[in-house]
Short mmCIF file of C-alpha atoms (C1' of nucleotides) in Angstrom, two decimals:
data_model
loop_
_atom_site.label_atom_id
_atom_site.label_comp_id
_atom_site.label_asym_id
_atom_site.label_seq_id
_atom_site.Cartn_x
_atom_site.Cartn_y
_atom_site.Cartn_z
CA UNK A 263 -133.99 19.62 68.88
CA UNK A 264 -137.22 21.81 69.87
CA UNK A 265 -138.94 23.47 67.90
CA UNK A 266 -137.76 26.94 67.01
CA UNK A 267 -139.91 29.91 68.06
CA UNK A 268 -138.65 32.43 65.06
CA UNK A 269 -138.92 30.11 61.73
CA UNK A 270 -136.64 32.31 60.27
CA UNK A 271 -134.27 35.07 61.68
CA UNK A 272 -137.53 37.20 61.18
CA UNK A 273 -136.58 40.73 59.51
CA UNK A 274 -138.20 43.12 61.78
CA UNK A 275 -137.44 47.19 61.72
CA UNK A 276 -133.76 47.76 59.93
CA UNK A 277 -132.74 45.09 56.85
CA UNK A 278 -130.75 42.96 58.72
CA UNK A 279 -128.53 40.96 56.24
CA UNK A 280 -126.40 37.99 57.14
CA UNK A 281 -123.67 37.19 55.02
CA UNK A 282 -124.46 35.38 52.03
CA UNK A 283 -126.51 37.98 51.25
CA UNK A 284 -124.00 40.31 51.68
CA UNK A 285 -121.46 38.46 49.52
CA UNK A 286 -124.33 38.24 46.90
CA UNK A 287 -125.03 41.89 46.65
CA UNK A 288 -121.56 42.47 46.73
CA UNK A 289 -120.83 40.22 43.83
CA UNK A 290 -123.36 41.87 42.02
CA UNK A 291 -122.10 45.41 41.97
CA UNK A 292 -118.61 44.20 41.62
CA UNK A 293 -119.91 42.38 38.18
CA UNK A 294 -121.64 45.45 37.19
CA UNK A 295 -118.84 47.84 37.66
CA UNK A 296 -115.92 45.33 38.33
CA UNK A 297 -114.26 45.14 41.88
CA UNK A 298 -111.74 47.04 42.00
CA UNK A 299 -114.14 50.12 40.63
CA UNK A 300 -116.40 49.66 43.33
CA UNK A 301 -115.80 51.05 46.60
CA UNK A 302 -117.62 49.72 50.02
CA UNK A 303 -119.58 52.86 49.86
CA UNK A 304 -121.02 51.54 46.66
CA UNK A 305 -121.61 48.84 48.20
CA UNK A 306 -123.51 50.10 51.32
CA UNK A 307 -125.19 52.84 49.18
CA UNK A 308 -126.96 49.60 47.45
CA UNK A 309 -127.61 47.77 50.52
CA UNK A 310 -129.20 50.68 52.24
CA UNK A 311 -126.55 50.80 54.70
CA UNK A 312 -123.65 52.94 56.23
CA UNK A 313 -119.81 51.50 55.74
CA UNK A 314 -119.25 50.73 59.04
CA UNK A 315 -122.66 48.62 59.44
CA UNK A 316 -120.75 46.51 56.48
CA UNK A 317 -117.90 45.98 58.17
CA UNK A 318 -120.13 44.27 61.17
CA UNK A 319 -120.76 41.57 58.31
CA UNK A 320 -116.99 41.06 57.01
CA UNK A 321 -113.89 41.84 58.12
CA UNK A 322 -112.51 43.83 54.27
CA UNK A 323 -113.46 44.04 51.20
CA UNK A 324 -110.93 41.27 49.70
CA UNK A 325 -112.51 38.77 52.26
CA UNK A 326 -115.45 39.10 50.39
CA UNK A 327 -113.76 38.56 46.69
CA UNK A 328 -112.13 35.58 48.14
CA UNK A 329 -115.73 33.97 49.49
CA UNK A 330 -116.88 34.86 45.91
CA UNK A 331 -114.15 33.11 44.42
CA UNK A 332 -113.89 30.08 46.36
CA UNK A 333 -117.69 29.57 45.34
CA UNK A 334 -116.96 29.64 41.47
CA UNK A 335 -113.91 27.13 42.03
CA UNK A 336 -115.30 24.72 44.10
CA UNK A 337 -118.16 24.33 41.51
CA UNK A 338 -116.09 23.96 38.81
CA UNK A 339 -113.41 21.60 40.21
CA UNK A 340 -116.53 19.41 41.43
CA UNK A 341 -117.05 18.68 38.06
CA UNK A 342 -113.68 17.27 37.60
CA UNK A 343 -113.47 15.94 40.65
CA UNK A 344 -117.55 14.19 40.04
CA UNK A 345 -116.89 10.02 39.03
CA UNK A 346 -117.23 9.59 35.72
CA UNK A 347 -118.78 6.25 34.40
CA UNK A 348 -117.61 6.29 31.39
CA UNK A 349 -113.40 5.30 30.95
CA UNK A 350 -113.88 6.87 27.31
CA UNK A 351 -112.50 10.19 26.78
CA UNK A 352 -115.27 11.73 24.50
CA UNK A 353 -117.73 10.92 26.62
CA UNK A 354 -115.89 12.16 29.40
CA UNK A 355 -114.87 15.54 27.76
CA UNK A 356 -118.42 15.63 26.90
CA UNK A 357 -119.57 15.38 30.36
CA UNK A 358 -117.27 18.01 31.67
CA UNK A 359 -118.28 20.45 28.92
CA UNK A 360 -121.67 19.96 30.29
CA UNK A 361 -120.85 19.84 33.29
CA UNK A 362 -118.74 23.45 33.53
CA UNK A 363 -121.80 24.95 31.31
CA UNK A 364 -124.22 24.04 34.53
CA UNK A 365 -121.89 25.04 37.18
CA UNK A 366 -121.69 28.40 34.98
CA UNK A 367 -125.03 29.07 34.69
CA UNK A 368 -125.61 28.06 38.21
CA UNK A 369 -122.98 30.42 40.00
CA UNK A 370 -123.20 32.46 37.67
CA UNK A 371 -122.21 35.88 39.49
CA UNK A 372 -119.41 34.14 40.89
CA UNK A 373 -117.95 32.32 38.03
CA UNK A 374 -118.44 35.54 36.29
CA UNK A 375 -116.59 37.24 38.86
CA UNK A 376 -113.72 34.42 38.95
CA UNK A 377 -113.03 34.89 35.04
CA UNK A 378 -112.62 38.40 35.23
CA UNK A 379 -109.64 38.31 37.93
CA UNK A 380 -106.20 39.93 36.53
CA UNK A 381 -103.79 38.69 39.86
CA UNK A 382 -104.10 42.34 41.04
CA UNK A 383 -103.04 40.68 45.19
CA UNK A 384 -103.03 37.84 47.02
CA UNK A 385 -106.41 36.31 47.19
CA UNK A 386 -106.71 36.88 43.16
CA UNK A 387 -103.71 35.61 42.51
CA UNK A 388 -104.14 32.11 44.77
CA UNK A 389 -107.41 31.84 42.77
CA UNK A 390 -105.95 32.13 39.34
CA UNK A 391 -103.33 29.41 40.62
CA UNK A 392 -106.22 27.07 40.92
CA UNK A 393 -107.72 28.34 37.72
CA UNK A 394 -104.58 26.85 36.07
CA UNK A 395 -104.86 23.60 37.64
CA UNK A 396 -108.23 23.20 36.46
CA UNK A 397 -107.46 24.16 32.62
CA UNK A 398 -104.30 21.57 33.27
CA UNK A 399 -106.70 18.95 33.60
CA UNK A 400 -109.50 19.68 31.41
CA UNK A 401 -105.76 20.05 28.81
CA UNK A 402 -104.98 16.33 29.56
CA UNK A 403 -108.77 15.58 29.08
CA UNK A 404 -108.75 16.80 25.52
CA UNK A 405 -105.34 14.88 24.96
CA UNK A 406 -106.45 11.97 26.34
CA UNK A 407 -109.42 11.98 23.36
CA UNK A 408 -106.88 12.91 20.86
CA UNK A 409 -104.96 9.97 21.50
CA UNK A 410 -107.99 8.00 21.44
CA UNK A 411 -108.98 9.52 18.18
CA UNK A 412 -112.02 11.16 19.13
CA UNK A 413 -111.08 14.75 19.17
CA UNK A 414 -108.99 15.95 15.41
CA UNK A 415 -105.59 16.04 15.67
CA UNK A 416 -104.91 18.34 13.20
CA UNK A 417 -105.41 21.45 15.68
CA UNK A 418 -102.74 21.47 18.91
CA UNK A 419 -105.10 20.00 21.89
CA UNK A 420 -103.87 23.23 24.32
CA UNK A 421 -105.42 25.12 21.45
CA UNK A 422 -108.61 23.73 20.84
CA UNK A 423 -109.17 22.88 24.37
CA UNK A 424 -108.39 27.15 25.12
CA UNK A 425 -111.38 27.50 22.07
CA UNK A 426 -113.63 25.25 23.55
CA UNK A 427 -113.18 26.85 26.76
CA UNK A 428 -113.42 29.89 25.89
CA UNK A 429 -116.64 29.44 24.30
CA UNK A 430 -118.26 28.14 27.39
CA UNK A 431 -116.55 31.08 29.64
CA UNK A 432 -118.00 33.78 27.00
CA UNK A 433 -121.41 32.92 27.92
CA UNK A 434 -120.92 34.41 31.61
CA UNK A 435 -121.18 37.55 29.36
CA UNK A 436 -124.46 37.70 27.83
CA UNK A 437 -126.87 34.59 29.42
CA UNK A 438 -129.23 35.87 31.90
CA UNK A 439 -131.15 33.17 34.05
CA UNK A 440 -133.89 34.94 33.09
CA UNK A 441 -133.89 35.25 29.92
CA UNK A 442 -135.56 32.94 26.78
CA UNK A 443 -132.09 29.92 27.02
CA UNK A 444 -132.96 27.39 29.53
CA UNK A 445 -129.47 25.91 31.10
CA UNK A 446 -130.31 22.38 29.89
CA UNK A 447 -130.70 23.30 26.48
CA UNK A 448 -127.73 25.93 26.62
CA UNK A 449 -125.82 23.22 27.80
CA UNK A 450 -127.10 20.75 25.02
CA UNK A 451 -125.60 23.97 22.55
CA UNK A 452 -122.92 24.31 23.73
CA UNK A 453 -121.48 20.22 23.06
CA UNK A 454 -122.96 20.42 19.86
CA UNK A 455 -121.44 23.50 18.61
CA UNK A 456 -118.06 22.47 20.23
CA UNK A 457 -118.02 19.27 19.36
CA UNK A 458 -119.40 19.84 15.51
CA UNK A 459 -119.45 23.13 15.06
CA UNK A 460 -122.31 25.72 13.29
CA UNK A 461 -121.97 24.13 9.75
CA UNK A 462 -124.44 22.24 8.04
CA UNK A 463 -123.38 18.92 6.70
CA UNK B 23 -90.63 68.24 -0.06
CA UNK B 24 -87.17 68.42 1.01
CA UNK B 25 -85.04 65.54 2.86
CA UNK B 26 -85.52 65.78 6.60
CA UNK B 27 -82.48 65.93 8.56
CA UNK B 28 -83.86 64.32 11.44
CA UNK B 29 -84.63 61.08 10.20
CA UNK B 30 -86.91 59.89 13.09
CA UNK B 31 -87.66 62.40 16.27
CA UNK B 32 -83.98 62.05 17.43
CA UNK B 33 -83.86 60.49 20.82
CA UNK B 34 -81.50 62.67 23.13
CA UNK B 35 -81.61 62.89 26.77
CA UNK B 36 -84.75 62.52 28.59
CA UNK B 37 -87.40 59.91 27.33
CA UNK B 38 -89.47 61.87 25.49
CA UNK B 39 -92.14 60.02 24.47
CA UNK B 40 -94.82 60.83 22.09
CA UNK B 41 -98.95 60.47 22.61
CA UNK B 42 -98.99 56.75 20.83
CA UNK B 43 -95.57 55.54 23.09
CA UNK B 44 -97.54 56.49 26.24
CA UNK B 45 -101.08 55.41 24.72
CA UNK B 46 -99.38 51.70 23.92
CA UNK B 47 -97.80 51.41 27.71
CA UNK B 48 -100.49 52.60 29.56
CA UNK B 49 -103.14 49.96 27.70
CA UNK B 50 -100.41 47.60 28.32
CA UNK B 51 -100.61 48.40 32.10
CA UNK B 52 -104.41 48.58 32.08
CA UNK B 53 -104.89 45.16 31.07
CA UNK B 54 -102.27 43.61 33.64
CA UNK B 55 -103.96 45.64 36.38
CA UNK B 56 -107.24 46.38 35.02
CA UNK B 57 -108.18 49.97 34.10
CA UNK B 58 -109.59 50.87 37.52
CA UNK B 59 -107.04 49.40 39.25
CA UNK B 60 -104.27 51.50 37.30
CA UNK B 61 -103.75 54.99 38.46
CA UNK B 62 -101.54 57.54 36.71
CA UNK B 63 -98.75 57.40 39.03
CA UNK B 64 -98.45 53.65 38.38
CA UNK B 65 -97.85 54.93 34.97
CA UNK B 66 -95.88 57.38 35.58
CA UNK B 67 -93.63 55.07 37.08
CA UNK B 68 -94.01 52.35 34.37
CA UNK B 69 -92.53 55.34 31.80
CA UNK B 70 -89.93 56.32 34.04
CA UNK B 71 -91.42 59.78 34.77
CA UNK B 72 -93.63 62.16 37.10
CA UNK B 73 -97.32 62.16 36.98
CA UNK B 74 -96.97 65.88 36.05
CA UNK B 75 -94.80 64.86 33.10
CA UNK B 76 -97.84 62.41 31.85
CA UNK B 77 -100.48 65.25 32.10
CA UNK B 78 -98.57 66.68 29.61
CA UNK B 79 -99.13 63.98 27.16
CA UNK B 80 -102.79 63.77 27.86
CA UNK B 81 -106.09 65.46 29.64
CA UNK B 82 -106.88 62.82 31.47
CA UNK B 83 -106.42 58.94 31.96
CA UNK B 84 -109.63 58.32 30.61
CA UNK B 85 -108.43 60.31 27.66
CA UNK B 86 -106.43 57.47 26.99
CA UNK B 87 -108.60 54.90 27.74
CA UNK B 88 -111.36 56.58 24.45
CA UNK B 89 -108.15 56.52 22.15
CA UNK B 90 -107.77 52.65 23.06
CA UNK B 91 -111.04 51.60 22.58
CA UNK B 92 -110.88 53.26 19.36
CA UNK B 93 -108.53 51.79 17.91
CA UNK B 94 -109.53 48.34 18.64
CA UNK B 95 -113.51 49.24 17.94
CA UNK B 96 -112.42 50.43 13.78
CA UNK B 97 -110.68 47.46 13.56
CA UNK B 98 -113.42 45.15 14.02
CA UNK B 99 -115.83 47.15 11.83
CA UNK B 100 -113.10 47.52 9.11
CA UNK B 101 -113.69 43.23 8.66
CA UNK B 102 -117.10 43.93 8.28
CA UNK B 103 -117.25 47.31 5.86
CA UNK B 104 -113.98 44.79 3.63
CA UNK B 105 -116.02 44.55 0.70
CA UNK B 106 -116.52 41.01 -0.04
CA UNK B 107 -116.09 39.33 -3.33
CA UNK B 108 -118.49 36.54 -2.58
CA UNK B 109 -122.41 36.50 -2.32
CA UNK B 110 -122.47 33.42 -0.78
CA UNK B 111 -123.33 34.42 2.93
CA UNK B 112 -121.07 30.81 3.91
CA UNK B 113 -118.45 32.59 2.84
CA UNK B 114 -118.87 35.98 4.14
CA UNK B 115 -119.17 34.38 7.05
CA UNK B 116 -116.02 32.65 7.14
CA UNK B 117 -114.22 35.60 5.84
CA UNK B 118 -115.60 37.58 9.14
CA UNK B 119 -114.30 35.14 11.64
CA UNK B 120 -110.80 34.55 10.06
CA UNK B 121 -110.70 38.91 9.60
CA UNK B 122 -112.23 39.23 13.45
CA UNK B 123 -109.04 36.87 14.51
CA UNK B 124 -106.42 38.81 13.07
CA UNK B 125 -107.72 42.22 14.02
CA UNK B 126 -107.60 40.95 17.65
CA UNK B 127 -104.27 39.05 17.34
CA UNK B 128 -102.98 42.39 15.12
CA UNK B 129 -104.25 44.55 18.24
CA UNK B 130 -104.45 42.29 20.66
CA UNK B 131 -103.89 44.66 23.79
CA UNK B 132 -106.16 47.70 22.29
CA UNK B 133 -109.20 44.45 21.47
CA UNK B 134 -108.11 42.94 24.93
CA UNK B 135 -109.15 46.22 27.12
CA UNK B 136 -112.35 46.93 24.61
CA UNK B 137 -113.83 43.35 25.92
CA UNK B 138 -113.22 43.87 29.38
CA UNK B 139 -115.30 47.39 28.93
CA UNK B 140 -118.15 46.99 31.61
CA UNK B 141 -119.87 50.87 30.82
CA UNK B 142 -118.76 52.73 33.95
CA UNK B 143 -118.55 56.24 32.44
CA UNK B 144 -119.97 57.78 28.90
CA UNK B 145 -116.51 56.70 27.11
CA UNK B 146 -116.95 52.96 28.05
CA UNK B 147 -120.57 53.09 27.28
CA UNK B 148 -120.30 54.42 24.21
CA UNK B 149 -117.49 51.89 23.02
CA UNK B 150 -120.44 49.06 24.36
CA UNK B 151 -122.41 50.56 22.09
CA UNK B 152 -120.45 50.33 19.15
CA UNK B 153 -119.78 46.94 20.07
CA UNK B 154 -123.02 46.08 19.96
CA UNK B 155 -123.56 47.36 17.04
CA UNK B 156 -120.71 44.88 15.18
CA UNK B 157 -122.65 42.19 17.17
CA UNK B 158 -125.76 43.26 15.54
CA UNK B 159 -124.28 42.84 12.18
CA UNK B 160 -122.33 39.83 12.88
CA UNK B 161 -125.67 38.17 14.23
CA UNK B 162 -127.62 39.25 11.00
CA UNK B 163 -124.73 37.42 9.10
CA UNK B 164 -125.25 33.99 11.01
CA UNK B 165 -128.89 34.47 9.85
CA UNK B 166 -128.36 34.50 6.43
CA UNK B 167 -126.06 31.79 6.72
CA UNK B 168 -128.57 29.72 8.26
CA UNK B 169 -131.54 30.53 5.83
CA UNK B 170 -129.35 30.02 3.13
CA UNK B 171 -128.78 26.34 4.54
CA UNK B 172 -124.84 26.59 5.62
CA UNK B 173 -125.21 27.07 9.36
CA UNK B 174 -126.98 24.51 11.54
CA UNK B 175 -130.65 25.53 12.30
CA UNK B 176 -131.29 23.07 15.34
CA UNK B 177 -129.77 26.19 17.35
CA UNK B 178 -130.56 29.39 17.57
CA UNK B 179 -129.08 31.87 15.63
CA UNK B 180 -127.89 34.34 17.94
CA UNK B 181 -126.70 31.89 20.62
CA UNK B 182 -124.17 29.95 17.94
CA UNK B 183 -122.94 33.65 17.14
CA UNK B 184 -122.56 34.92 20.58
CA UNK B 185 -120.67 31.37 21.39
CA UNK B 186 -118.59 31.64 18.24
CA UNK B 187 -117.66 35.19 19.10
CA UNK B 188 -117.03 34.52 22.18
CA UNK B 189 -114.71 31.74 21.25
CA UNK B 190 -112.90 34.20 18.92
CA UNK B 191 -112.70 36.61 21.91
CA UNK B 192 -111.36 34.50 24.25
CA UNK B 193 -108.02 34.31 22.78
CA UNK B 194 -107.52 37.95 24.28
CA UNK B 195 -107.19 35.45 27.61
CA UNK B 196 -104.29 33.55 26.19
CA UNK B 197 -102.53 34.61 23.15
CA UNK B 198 -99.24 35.98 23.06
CA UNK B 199 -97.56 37.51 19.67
CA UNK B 200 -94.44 35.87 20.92
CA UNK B 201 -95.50 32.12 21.44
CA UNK B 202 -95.66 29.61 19.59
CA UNK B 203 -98.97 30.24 17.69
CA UNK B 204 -98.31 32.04 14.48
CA UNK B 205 -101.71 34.39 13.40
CA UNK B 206 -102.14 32.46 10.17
CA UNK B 207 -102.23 29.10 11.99
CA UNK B 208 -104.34 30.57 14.50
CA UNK B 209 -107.17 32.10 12.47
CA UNK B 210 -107.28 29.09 10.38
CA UNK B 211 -107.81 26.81 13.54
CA UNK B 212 -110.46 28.77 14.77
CA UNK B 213 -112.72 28.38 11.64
CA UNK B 214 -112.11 24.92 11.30
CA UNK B 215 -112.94 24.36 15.44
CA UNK B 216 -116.23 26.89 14.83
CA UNK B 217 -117.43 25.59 11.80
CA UNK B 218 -116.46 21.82 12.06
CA UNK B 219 -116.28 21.57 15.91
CA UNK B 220 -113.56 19.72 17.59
CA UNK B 221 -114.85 15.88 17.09
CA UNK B 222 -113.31 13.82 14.21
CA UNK B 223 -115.52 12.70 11.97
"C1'" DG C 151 -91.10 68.61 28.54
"C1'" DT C 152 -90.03 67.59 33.01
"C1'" DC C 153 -89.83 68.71 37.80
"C1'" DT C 154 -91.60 69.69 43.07
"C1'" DA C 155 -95.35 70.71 45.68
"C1'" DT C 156 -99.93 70.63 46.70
"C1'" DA C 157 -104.90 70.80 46.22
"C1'" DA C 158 -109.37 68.44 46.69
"C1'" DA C 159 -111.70 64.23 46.70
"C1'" DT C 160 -112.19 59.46 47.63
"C1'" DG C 161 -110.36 55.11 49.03
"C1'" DG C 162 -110.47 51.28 52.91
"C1'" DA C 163 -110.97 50.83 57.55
"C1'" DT C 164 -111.80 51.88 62.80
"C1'" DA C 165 -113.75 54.04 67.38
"C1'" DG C 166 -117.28 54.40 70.18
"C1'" DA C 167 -122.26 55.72 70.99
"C1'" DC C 168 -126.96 53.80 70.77
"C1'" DG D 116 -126.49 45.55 64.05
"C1'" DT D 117 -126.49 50.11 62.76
"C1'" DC D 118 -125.13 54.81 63.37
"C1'" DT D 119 -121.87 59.38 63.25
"C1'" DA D 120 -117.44 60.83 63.08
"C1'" DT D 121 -112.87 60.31 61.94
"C1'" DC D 122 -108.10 58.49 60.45
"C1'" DC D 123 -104.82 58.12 57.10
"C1'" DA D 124 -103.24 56.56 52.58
"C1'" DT D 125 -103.98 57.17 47.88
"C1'" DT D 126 -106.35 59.15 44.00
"C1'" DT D 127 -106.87 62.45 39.95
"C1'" DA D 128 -105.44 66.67 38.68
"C1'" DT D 129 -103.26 71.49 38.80
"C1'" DA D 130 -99.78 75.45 39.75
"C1'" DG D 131 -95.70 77.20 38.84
"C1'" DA D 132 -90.48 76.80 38.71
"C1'" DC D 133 -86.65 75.33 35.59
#
DNA sequence: GTCTATAAATGGATAGAC
DNA sequence: GTCTATCCATTTATAGAC
């Protein structure tokens, strides 16, 4: 390979976007004022470009909710999918709590974007589909401990595992990377809380 | 006052719906499709009638959307203004979280479209606002709980409320009136899983 | 209280010049 | 890779008849 004259497709004159950034402006606005409220001319308006100069980049709009989706999914099924060392259940349910807290606050945008899809067409309803699959599993994960006695039996395991979850999707609505919560100590939160809750003992 | 002869609005002929039948659908069609992606001939079609017909009903679809958030918004503060018969802030506490899950399971479509409120026009922003301001109080709450010794102190404050409340709010995502979750049953799971976590002990 | 018809604006998307 | 100009479907909302 020789060695490459421009280091980096150097911006000169008009912005010049590729993709990605594209897709992450895009997922921005859509977050802010939710997709379907947001019209490409939003979106150009932002990017300091016409329509048509978007389209150049992507061939509709949906292509670029399904990009954004497929980015929030593939994180969080990698932390399924990621060996576990451990055969015990509670540590494994552990590690996947973690685990979906850091993809979270890593994609954030686009996990945001993922748990706000209703199944309004095609592309949101193929990503709900996998959506499922993954609460299916994380569902056998928390039976799994039940069975092993390390997660209380006295609440349904569809029902605390739909709690849990839910606490670690809600943070998609206030945590800002920026902000005073680093992710490792979010994530540290998060297992404690869920696993023994905010009372003192 | 003198015994109506009409017992009830008689039904005869034509639909004829009144301002709370049409209120009820539409929220119901706002949170399959998301407000945005709802328009008033969807509606219209939903009630078996003309858009013309609906305009009669109401100024305009964001009309409808303000009554919504409305009724879900006094809810929620009516668990907080309940006078309590306890001092202890523990208990207040506890009180709040089993009151918060029955408002949202007793309104569960009118709570369902308040949390998915992102502040694209005055109405939604000033139904954030409220919303903050329950959060506000709620928050306060946790504090008092903690300096009184009953909540955990080894995490902040306002991250164990936002993650509790957003555990409560999650069940918006799943719940159904018609399953096999009775209210009762629910509530009480979700204070044991927030205050006692999901790990046997 | 519902209808038909239509206005006025905005939606996603394309054509073709530079 | 961006522009101006435009297409056509759909949107919210209104006018006026029955």
């Amino acid at each position: 390979m020789s060695a490459s004259v421009e280091p980096v497709p150097a911006r000169r004159g008009r912005p010049g976007y590729d993709r990605e950034q594209v897709l992450a402006v895009a997922v921005g606005l859509f977050n802010e004022q939710g997709y379907d409220a947001t019209s490409v001319a939003d979106l150009a308006q932002r990017l300091g470009l016409t329509k048509s100069a978007l389209y150049h980049h992507f061939d509709s709009k949906e292509q670029l909710l399904a990009l954004a989706l497929d980015e929030a999914l593939s994180g969080l099924e990698g932390v399924l999918d990621a060996p576990s060392p451990d055969a015990d259940p509670a540590a494994r349910l552990a590690a996947v709590l973690r685990g979906a807290v850091l993809v979270l606050v890593d994609r954030l945008p686009y996990v945001t974007l993922l748990l706000r899809v209703r199944g309004n067409s095609d592309v949101e309803r193929a990503a709900l589909e996998r959506r499922r699959a993954f609460d299916h599993r994380v569902t056998a994960l928390v039976a799994d401990a039940q069975r092993a006695g390390s997660v209380r039996a006295d609440v349904d395991g569809a029902v605390v595992t739909r709690l849990v979850f839910g606490m670690v999707n809600s943070i998609v609505e206030w945590y800002r990377p920026d902000g005073s919560v680093d992710r490792e100590r979010l994530a540290h939160d998060v297992v404690t809380v869920a696993l023994d809750g905010m009372r003192t003992r």
